[in-house]
């Protein structure tokens, strides 16, 4: 092979290489075009699917209309139901408001009642406090009265001790002022026929009575009996005013009991329908035995003079024998004879305002 054929080969080879390049480019473009066509076909397929769906829905348009109508009806019902529910809720709220108002009114009523009860309790408390204060004041006053009474009684006991010792109080002389007149009065009373009548008479001391008032008079009488030997006390006034009760209150007083002991005698003079019975009542109150002596008064005088103890005699309702016609002088003689004995004290209760002092009774 000569050298003239080499360039030809090179040209053919170059042309072949160019043809190959062109073929490759054409193949590449074909492939690109093919892919583009596939892409366009995919898009067309998708669009066709959409159109099929649209056609499907168009075929079912009547159904869609029915559903739309039902939806509209349901929405209307829902709106109506919502309004009804709203109204019902409003009514329930109104009921709740009314119930709340009723409860508020009830609470206000309870508050008013509580305020009324509180005011009543406050008034009751104030009343109780005032009552307690008044009772305490009364107790304090009563305590003061008891202290004063105890002080008075202590002073009287001290004076009594002084009297017993003979240092302060005087005693009366036992002599009678007029023996002749006393003998005359004794002889005027015949007691020989009074023993049988006296067996039915009672001289039992009545109990201590419960009385109100007259405290000062009773204390004064007790003081006289406690401090004065041979004291004479007359309680006068109309019937029913409490003379006997006052006299019994005095004779039952603790100081009187302390001084006279069991020698306190009650003489119910309303049982004495005559002077002899009056004398026999005195004897029976002194627990003297029955006697047939015609001079019963002399026995009484002798007994009292010989006794070494103190006696107190309560002549209750003395007006009974005193008002008997023709007996005043005899009753006065008995009182005069007993009045001369210094160890004997006596109390007289008598209706009226005139005591028998004008008949030589001291």
GROMACS .gro file of N, CA and C in nm, residues 145-289:
model
  435
  145UNK      N    1  -7.776   4.356  15.684
  145UNK     CA    2  -7.876   4.351  15.792
  145UNK      C    3  -7.840   4.242  15.893
  146UNK      N    4  -7.797   4.126  15.839
  146UNK     CA    5  -7.759   4.018  15.931
  146UNK      C    6  -7.637   4.056  16.013
  147UNK      N    7  -7.542   4.127  15.949
  147UNK     CA    8  -7.424   4.171  16.024
  147UNK      C    9  -7.464   4.268  16.133
  148UNK      N   10  -7.552   4.364  16.097
  148UNK     CA   11  -7.598   4.459  16.198
  148UNK      C   12  -7.674   4.388  16.310
  149UNK      N   13  -7.760   4.294  16.270
  149UNK     CA   14  -7.835   4.221  16.372
  149UNK      C   15  -7.740   4.140  16.461
  150UNK      N   16  -7.640   4.073  16.397
  150UNK     CA   17  -7.543   3.998  16.476
  150UNK      C   18  -7.464   4.088  16.569
  151UNK      N   19  -7.429   4.208  16.519
  151UNK     CA   20  -7.357   4.303  16.603
  151UNK      C   21  -7.442   4.345  16.723
  152UNK      N   22  -7.570   4.375  16.693
  152UNK     CA   23  -7.659   4.413  16.803
  152UNK      C   24  -7.671   4.302  16.905
  153UNK      N   25  -7.687   4.178  16.855
  153UNK     CA   26  -7.702   4.066  16.947
  153UNK      C   27  -7.573   4.044  17.026
  154UNK      N   28  -7.458   4.064  16.960
  154UNK     CA   29  -7.332   4.049  17.033
  154UNK      C   30  -7.319   4.153  17.141
  155UNK      N   31  -7.361   4.277  17.108
  155UNK     CA   32  -7.357   4.383  17.210
  155UNK      C   33  -7.451   4.351  17.325
  156UNK      N   34  -7.572   4.299  17.292
  156UNK     CA   35  -7.667   4.265  17.398
  156UNK      C   36  -7.614   4.151  17.484
  157UNK      N   37  -7.546   4.052  17.421
  157UNK     CA   38  -7.488   3.944  17.501
  157UNK      C   39  -7.380   3.997  17.595
  158UNK      N   40  -7.300   4.091  17.543
  158UNK     CA   41  -7.196   4.149  17.627
  158UNK      C   42  -7.258   4.223  17.745
  159UNK      N   43  -7.363   4.300  17.717
  159UNK     CA   44  -7.430   4.371  17.826
  159UNK      C   45  -7.493   4.273  17.924
  160UNK      N   46  -7.545   4.162  17.870
  160UNK     CA   47  -7.605   4.062  17.959
  160UNK      C   48  -7.500   4.002  18.051
  161UNK      N   49  -7.381   3.976  17.997
  161UNK     CA   50  -7.272   3.924  18.082
  161UNK      C   51  -7.238   4.025  18.191
  162UNK      N   52  -7.233   4.155  18.151
  162UNK     CA   53  -7.207   4.258  18.251
  162UNK      C   54  -7.317   4.263  18.356
  163UNK      N   55  -7.442   4.241  18.310
  163UNK     CA   56  -7.552   4.243  18.407
  163UNK      C   57  -7.540   4.125  18.502
  164UNK      N   58  -7.506   4.008  18.449
  164UNK     CA   59  -7.493   3.890  18.533
  164UNK      C   60  -7.383   3.911  18.636
  165UNK      N   61  -7.275   3.975  18.595
  165UNK     CA   62  -7.164   3.999  18.687
  165UNK      C   63  -7.195   4.110  18.787
  166UNK      N   64  -7.304   4.183  18.768
  166UNK     CA   65  -7.341   4.287  18.863
  166UNK      C   66  -7.260   4.413  18.848
  167UNK      N   67  -7.200   4.438  18.728
  167UNK     CA   68  -7.115   4.555  18.712
  167UNK      C   69  -7.184   4.672  18.646
  168UNK      N   70  -7.295   4.647  18.573
  168UNK     CA   71  -7.351   4.756  18.497
  168UNK      C   72  -7.499   4.777  18.520
  169UNK      N   73  -7.580   4.669  18.517
  169UNK     CA   74  -7.724   4.684  18.523
  169UNK      C   75  -7.774   4.669  18.667
  170UNK      N   76  -7.876   4.745  18.697
  170UNK     CA   77  -7.933   4.742  18.832
  170UNK      C   78  -8.044   4.638  18.838
  171UNK      N   79  -8.076   4.596  18.955
  171UNK     CA   80  -8.187   4.503  18.979
  171UNK      C   81  -8.291   4.572  19.066
  172UNK      N   82  -8.413   4.524  19.059
  172UNK     CA   83  -8.521   4.583  19.139
  172UNK      C   84  -8.524   4.521  19.279
  173UNK      N   85  -8.572   4.601  19.371
  173UNK     CA   86  -8.589   4.550  19.509
  173UNK      C   87  -8.710   4.459  19.514
  174UNK      N   88  -8.698   4.347  19.583
  174UNK     CA   89  -8.810   4.252  19.584
  174UNK      C   90  -8.923   4.291  19.676
  175UNK      N   91  -8.905   4.398  19.754
  175UNK     CA   92  -9.012   4.431  19.848
  175UNK      C   93  -9.131   4.488  19.773
  176UNK      N   94  -9.252   4.453  19.823
  176UNK     CA   95  -9.375   4.509  19.768
  176UNK      C   96  -9.397   4.645  19.829
  177UNK      N   97  -9.463   4.731  19.750
  177UNK     CA   98  -9.481   4.867  19.795
  177UNK      C   99  -9.589   4.879  19.899
  178UNK      N  100  -9.692   4.800  19.887
  178UNK     CA  101  -9.803   4.811  19.980
  178UNK      C  102  -9.856   4.672  20.011
  179UNK      N  103  -9.797   4.607  20.113
  179UNK     CA  104  -9.841   4.470  20.144
  179UNK      C  105  -9.989   4.463  20.174
  180UNK      N  106 -10.044   4.568  20.236
  180UNK     CA  107 -10.185   4.563  20.272
  180UNK      C  108 -10.273   4.559  20.149
  181UNK      N  109 -10.243   4.645  20.053
  181UNK     CA  110 -10.325   4.646  19.932
  181UNK      C  111 -10.310   4.517  19.854
  182UNK      N  112 -10.183   4.456  19.850
  182UNK     CA  113 -10.163   4.329  19.782
  182UNK      C  114 -10.243   4.219  19.849
  183UNK      N  115 -10.241   4.217  19.985
  183UNK     CA  116 -10.318   4.115  20.057
  183UNK      C  117 -10.466   4.129  20.026
  184UNK      N  118 -10.511   4.255  20.016
  184UNK     CA  119 -10.652   4.277  19.986
  184UNK      C  120 -10.686   4.222  19.847
  185UNK      N  121 -10.597   4.245  19.752
  185UNK     CA  122 -10.627   4.197  19.617
  185UNK      C  123 -10.622   4.046  19.610
  186UNK      N  124 -10.532   3.983  19.686
  186UNK     CA  125 -10.525   3.837  19.686
  186UNK      C  126 -10.650   3.776  19.746
  187UNK      N  127 -10.701   3.839  19.852
  187UNK     CA  128 -10.818   3.782  19.919
  187UNK      C  129 -10.944   3.794  19.834
  188UNK      N  130 -10.940   3.883  19.733
  188UNK     CA  131 -11.060   3.903  19.651
  188UNK      C  132 -11.079   3.792  19.549
  189UNK      N  133 -10.978   3.704  19.529
  189UNK     CA  134 -10.987   3.599  19.428
  189UNK      C  135 -10.997   3.465  19.498
  190UNK      N  136 -11.108   3.396  19.482
  190UNK     CA  137 -11.129   3.263  19.538
  190UNK      C  138 -11.109   3.161  19.428
  191UNK      N  139 -11.002   3.080  19.436
  191UNK     CA  140 -10.970   2.979  19.333
  191UNK      C  141 -11.003   2.838  19.377
  192UNK      N  142 -11.077   2.822  19.481
  192UNK     CA  143 -11.104   2.687  19.532
  192UNK      C  144 -11.193   2.608  19.438
  193UNK      N  145 -11.270   2.677  19.351
  193UNK     CA  146 -11.363   2.607  19.262
  193UNK      C  147 -11.316   2.607  19.116
  194UNK      N  148 -11.189   2.639  19.092
  194UNK     CA  149 -11.143   2.651  18.954
  194UNK      C  150 -11.064   2.531  18.907
  195UNK      N  151 -11.031   2.435  18.994
  195UNK     CA  152 -10.945   2.323  18.955
  195UNK      C  153 -11.010   2.232  18.852
  196UNK      N  154 -11.138   2.210  18.867
  196UNK     CA  155 -11.208   2.121  18.774
  196UNK      C  156 -11.212   2.182  18.634
  197UNK      N  157 -11.235   2.311  18.627
  197UNK     CA  158 -11.242   2.377  18.496
  197UNK      C  159 -11.105   2.380  18.429
  198UNK      N  160 -10.997   2.393  18.505
  198UNK     CA  161 -10.864   2.410  18.449
  198UNK      C  162 -10.812   2.282  18.384
  199UNK      N  163 -10.872   2.170  18.410
  199UNK     CA  164 -10.824   2.045  18.355
  199UNK      C  165 -10.842   2.037  18.204
  200UNK      N  166 -10.927   2.123  18.147
  200UNK     CA  167 -10.949   2.118  18.004
  200UNK      C  168 -10.877   2.232  17.931
  201UNK      N  169 -10.805   2.316  18.006
  201UNK     CA  170 -10.736   2.429  17.944
  201UNK      C  171 -10.599   2.386  17.895
  202UNK      N  172 -10.550   2.454  17.787
  202UNK     CA  173 -10.420   2.422  17.728
  202UNK      C  174 -10.331   2.545  17.732
  203UNK      N  175 -10.206   2.523  17.777
  203UNK     CA  176 -10.109   2.633  17.779
  203UNK      C  177  -9.982   2.593  17.704
  204UNK      N  178  -9.995   2.506  17.603
  204UNK     CA  179  -9.880   2.464  17.524
  204UNK      C  180  -9.837   2.581  17.434
  205UNK      N  181  -9.707   2.612  17.436
  205UNK     CA  182  -9.656   2.725  17.359
  205UNK      C  183  -9.673   2.699  17.209
  206UNK      N  184  -9.736   2.791  17.134
  206UNK     CA  185  -9.746   2.776  16.988
  206UNK      C  186  -9.608   2.787  16.922
  207UNK      N  187  -9.594   2.736  16.801
  207UNK     CA  188  -9.463   2.743  16.732
  207UNK      C  189  -9.429   2.885  16.688
  208UNK      N  190  -9.304   2.899  16.647
  208UNK     CA  191  -9.255   3.029  16.599
  208UNK      C  192  -9.327   3.064  16.469
  209UNK      N  193  -9.400   3.176  16.463
  209UNK     CA  194  -9.475   3.209  16.341
  209UNK      C  195  -9.386   3.272  16.234
  210UNK      N  196  -9.434   3.267  16.109
  210UNK     CA  197  -9.368   3.334  15.998
  210UNK      C  198  -9.440   3.467  15.973
  211UNK      N  199  -9.372   3.577  15.997
  211UNK     CA  200  -9.435   3.708  15.980
  211UNK      C  201  -9.344   3.795  15.894
  212UNK      N  202  -9.402   3.902  15.839
  212UNK     CA  203  -9.330   3.998  15.757
  212UNK      C  204  -9.349   4.138  15.817
  213UNK      N  205  -9.241   4.213  15.820
  213UNK     CA  206  -9.250   4.347  15.875
  213UNK      C  207  -9.233   4.348  16.027
  214UNK      N  208  -9.250   4.466  16.087
  214UNK     CA  209  -9.241   4.488  16.232
  214UNK      C  210  -9.107   4.444  16.289
  215UNK      N  211  -9.007   4.446  16.205
  215UNK     CA  212  -8.876   4.397  16.249
  215UNK      C  213  -8.817   4.486  16.358
  216UNK      N  214  -8.829   4.619  16.341
  216UNK     CA  215  -8.772   4.710  16.439
  216UNK      C  216  -8.839   4.694  16.576
  217UNK      N  217  -8.972   4.679  16.576
  217UNK     CA  218  -9.043   4.665  16.703
  217UNK      C  219  -9.003   4.535  16.773
  218UNK      N  220  -8.991   4.428  16.694
  218UNK     CA  221  -8.953   4.300  16.753
  218UNK      C  222  -8.812   4.308  16.809
  219UNK      N  223  -8.719   4.369  16.736
  219UNK     CA  224  -8.582   4.381  16.786
  219UNK      C  225  -8.578   4.467  16.912
  220UNK      N  226  -8.659   4.573  16.916
  220UNK     CA  227  -8.664   4.659  17.036
  220UNK      C  228  -8.718   4.581  17.156
  221UNK      N  229  -8.822   4.501  17.133
  221UNK     CA  230  -8.878   4.420  17.243
  221UNK      C  231  -8.776   4.317  17.291
  222UNK      N  232  -8.705   4.252  17.197
  222UNK     CA  233  -8.603   4.154  17.235
  222UNK      C  234  -8.493   4.222  17.316
  223UNK      N  235  -8.453   4.341  17.274
  223UNK     CA  236  -8.348   4.413  17.347
  223UNK      C  237  -8.392   4.447  17.489
  224UNK      N  238  -8.517   4.492  17.504
  224UNK     CA  239  -8.567   4.522  17.638
  224UNK      C  240  -8.568   4.398  17.728
  225UNK      N  241  -8.616   4.286  17.672
  225UNK     CA  242  -8.622   4.164  17.752
  225UNK      C  243  -8.482   4.112  17.784
  226UNK      N  244  -8.386   4.132  17.694
  226UNK     CA  245  -8.252   4.079  17.714
  226UNK      C  246  -8.172   4.164  17.812
  227UNK      N  247  -8.195   4.295  17.809
  227UNK     CA  248  -8.111   4.385  17.889
  227UNK      C  249  -8.176   4.435  18.016
  228UNK      N  250  -8.309   4.433  18.022
  228UNK     CA  251  -8.378   4.493  18.136
  228UNK      C  252  -8.437   4.385  18.226
  229UNK      N  253  -8.394   4.378  18.350
  229UNK     CA  254  -8.456   4.281  18.442
  229UNK      C  255  -8.601   4.320  18.470
  230UNK      N  256  -8.689   4.221  18.469
  230UNK     CA  257  -8.830   4.247  18.499
  230UNK      C  258  -8.896   4.339  18.398
  231UNK      N  259  -8.866   4.323  18.269
  231UNK     CA  260  -8.922   4.410  18.165
  231UNK      C  261  -9.071   4.388  18.152
  232UNK      N  262  -9.146   4.495  18.119
  232UNK     CA  263  -9.290   4.489  18.097
  232UNK      C  264  -9.319   4.545  17.958
  233UNK      N  265  -9.380   4.464  17.871
  233UNK     CA  266  -9.408   4.506  17.733
  233UNK      C  267  -9.556   4.484  17.705
  234UNK      N  268  -9.624   4.589  17.656
  234UNK     CA  269  -9.765   4.580  17.618
  234UNK      C  270  -9.779   4.602  17.468
  235UNK      N  271  -9.842   4.507  17.398
  235UNK     CA  272  -9.869   4.518  17.254
  235UNK      C  273 -10.018   4.540  17.237
  236UNK      N  274 -10.057   4.662  17.195
  236UNK     CA  275 -10.198   4.700  17.188
  236UNK      C  276 -10.237   4.723  17.042
  237UNK      N  277 -10.368   4.716  17.016
  237UNK     CA  278 -10.418   4.743  16.882
  237UNK      C  279 -10.546   4.668  16.856
  238UNK      N  280 -10.611   4.696  16.742
  238UNK     CA  281 -10.737   4.626  16.708
  238UNK      C  282 -10.711   4.480  16.673
  239UNK      N  283 -10.818   4.405  16.668
  239UNK     CA  284 -10.807   4.263  16.637
  239UNK      C  285 -10.762   4.237  16.496
  240UNK      N  286 -10.680   4.131  16.479
  240UNK     CA  287 -10.635   4.092  16.347
  240UNK      C  288 -10.512   4.163  16.296
  241UNK      N  289 -10.449   4.247  16.373
  241UNK     CA  290 -10.331   4.319  16.327
  241UNK      C  291 -10.201   4.242  16.352
  242UNK      N  292 -10.206   4.126  16.416
  242UNK     CA  293 -10.087   4.044  16.435
  242UNK      C  294 -10.018   4.064  16.569
  243UNK      N  295 -10.094   4.099  16.672
  243UNK     CA  296 -10.033   4.119  16.805
  243UNK      C  297  -9.977   3.987  16.859
  244UNK      N  298 -10.057   3.880  16.851
  244UNK     CA  299 -10.012   3.750  16.903
  244UNK      C  300  -9.890   3.700  16.825
  245UNK      N  301  -9.892   3.714  16.692
  245UNK     CA  302  -9.779   3.668  16.611
  245UNK      C  303  -9.652   3.744  16.647
  246UNK      N  304  -9.664   3.875  16.666
  246UNK     CA  305  -9.546   3.954  16.704
  246UNK      C  306  -9.493   3.911  16.840
  247UNK      N  307  -9.583   3.890  16.934
  247UNK     CA  308  -9.540   3.849  17.069
  247UNK      C  309  -9.474   3.711  17.065
  248UNK      N  310  -9.531   3.617  16.988
  248UNK     CA  311  -9.469   3.484  16.976
  248UNK      C  312  -9.333   3.492  16.906
  249UNK      N  313  -9.322   3.583  16.808
  249UNK     CA  314  -9.193   3.602  16.741
  249UNK      C  315  -9.088   3.650  16.839
  250UNK      N  316  -9.128   3.738  16.930
  250UNK     CA  317  -9.034   3.789  17.031
  250UNK      C  318  -8.995   3.677  17.128
  251UNK      N  319  -9.092   3.602  17.176
  251UNK     CA  320  -9.064   3.503  17.279
  251UNK      C  321  -8.987   3.383  17.224
  252UNK      N  322  -8.991   3.364  17.089
  252UNK     CA  323  -8.915   3.256  17.026
  252UNK      C  324  -8.778   3.304  16.975
  253UNK      N  325  -8.748   3.431  16.992
  253UNK     CA  326  -8.619   3.482  16.946
  253UNK      C  327  -8.504   3.409  17.017
  254UNK      N  328  -8.394   3.391  16.944
  254UNK     CA  329  -8.282   3.313  16.999
  254UNK      C  330  -8.223   3.377  17.124
  255UNK      N  331  -8.220   3.512  17.128
  255UNK     CA  332  -8.166   3.577  17.248
  255UNK      C  333  -8.259   3.558  17.368
  256UNK      N  334  -8.390   3.566  17.343
  256UNK     CA  335  -8.486   3.542  17.452
  256UNK      C  336  -8.477   3.398  17.499
  257UNK      N  337  -8.464   3.304  17.403
  257UNK     CA  338  -8.449   3.163  17.441
  257UNK      C  339  -8.320   3.142  17.518
  258UNK      N  340  -8.214   3.213  17.476
  258UNK     CA  341  -8.085   3.199  17.545
  258UNK      C  342  -8.093   3.248  17.690
  259UNK      N  343  -8.171   3.354  17.712
  259UNK     CA  344  -8.178   3.410  17.848
  259UNK      C  345  -8.276   3.336  17.936
  260UNK      N  346  -8.394   3.301  17.883
  260UNK     CA  347  -8.499   3.243  17.968
  260UNK      C  348  -8.510   3.091  17.954
  261UNK      N  349  -8.455   3.034  17.846
  261UNK     CA  350  -8.458   2.889  17.831
  261UNK      C  351  -8.599   2.834  17.822
  262UNK      N  352  -8.627   2.731  17.903
  262UNK     CA  353  -8.759   2.667  17.905
  262UNK      C  354  -8.859   2.742  17.991
  263UNK      N  355  -8.816   2.849  18.055
  263UNK     CA  356  -8.905   2.923  18.145
  263UNK      C  357  -8.978   3.035  18.071
  264UNK      N  358  -9.023   3.003  17.952
  264UNK     CA  359  -9.104   3.094  17.873
  264UNK      C  360  -9.246   3.037  17.870
  265UNK      N  361  -9.341   3.111  17.926
  265UNK     CA  362  -9.477   3.059  17.948
  265UNK      C  363  -9.577   3.139  17.866
  266UNK      N  364  -9.666   3.065  17.799
  266UNK     CA  365  -9.773   3.127  17.720
  266UNK      C  366  -9.904   3.107  17.795
  267UNK      N  367  -9.976   3.219  17.819
  267UNK     CA  368 -10.101   3.214  17.895
  267UNK      C  369 -10.212   3.263  17.803
  268UNK      N  370 -10.293   3.172  17.744
  268UNK     CA  371 -10.401   3.211  17.654
  268UNK      C  372 -10.521   3.264  17.733
  269UNK      N  373 -10.527   3.392  17.752
  269UNK     CA  374 -10.627   3.451  17.843
  269UNK      C  375 -10.770   3.439  17.792
  270UNK      N  376 -10.790   3.410  17.659
  270UNK     CA  377 -10.928   3.397  17.611
  270UNK      C  378 -10.998   3.277  17.674
  271UNK      N  379 -10.919   3.184  17.734
  271UNK     CA  380 -10.980   3.069  17.803
  271UNK      C  381 -11.026   3.105  17.944
  272UNK      N  382 -10.983   3.221  17.992
  272UNK     CA  383 -11.018   3.261  18.129
  272UNK      C  384 -11.149   3.339  18.127
  273UNK      N  385 -11.255   3.273  18.169
  273UNK     CA  386 -11.387   3.340  18.174
  273UNK      C  387 -11.415   3.403  18.309
  274UNK      N  388 -11.316   3.394  18.398
  274UNK     CA  389 -11.329   3.457  18.530
  274UNK      C  390 -11.189   3.478  18.586
  275UNK      N  391 -11.181   3.557  18.692
  275UNK     CA  392 -11.052   3.583  18.755
  275UNK      C  393 -10.990   3.456  18.814
  276UNK      N  394 -11.067   3.366  18.880
  276UNK     CA  395 -11.007   3.242  18.931
  276UNK      C  396 -10.947   3.156  18.818
  277UNK      N  397 -11.017   3.146  18.704
  277UNK     CA  398 -10.961   3.071  18.593
  277UNK      C  399 -10.835   3.137  18.539
  278UNK      N  400 -10.831   3.268  18.542
  278UNK     CA  401 -10.712   3.341  18.499
  278UNK      C  402 -10.593   3.303  18.587
  279UNK      N  403 -10.616   3.299  18.718
  279UNK     CA  404 -10.508   3.260  18.811
  279UNK      C  405 -10.466   3.115  18.785
  280UNK      N  406 -10.564   3.028  18.761
  280UNK     CA  407 -10.532   2.887  18.738
  280UNK      C  408 -10.455   2.867  18.607
  281UNK      N  409 -10.486   2.950  18.508
  281UNK     CA  410 -10.410   2.945  18.383
  281UNK      C  411 -10.263   2.980  18.407
  282UNK      N  412 -10.240   3.080  18.491
  282UNK     CA  413 -10.102   3.118  18.523
  282UNK      C  414 -10.032   3.002  18.594
  283UNK      N  415 -10.100   2.939  18.688
  283UNK     CA  416 -10.040   2.827  18.760
  283UNK      C  417 -10.010   2.711  18.666
  284UNK      N  418 -10.103   2.683  18.574
  284UNK     CA  419 -10.081   2.571  18.484
  284UNK      C  420  -9.966   2.600  18.387
  285UNK      N  421  -9.953   2.724  18.342
  285UNK     CA  422  -9.842   2.758  18.254
  285UNK      C  423  -9.708   2.743  18.325
  286UNK      N  424  -9.708   2.759  18.458
  286UNK     CA  425  -9.585   2.740  18.537
  286UNK      C  426  -9.566   2.594  18.579
  287UNK      N  427  -9.656   2.506  18.533
  287UNK     CA  428  -9.650   2.363  18.565
  287UNK      C  429  -9.662   2.336  18.714
  288UNK      N  430  -9.741   2.420  18.782
  288UNK     CA  431  -9.767   2.394  18.924
  288UNK      C  432  -9.872   2.285  18.937
  289UNK      N  433  -9.859   2.198  19.033
  289UNK     CA  434  -9.959   2.091  19.051
  289UNK      C  435 -10.093   2.148  19.095
   0.00000   0.00000   0.00000
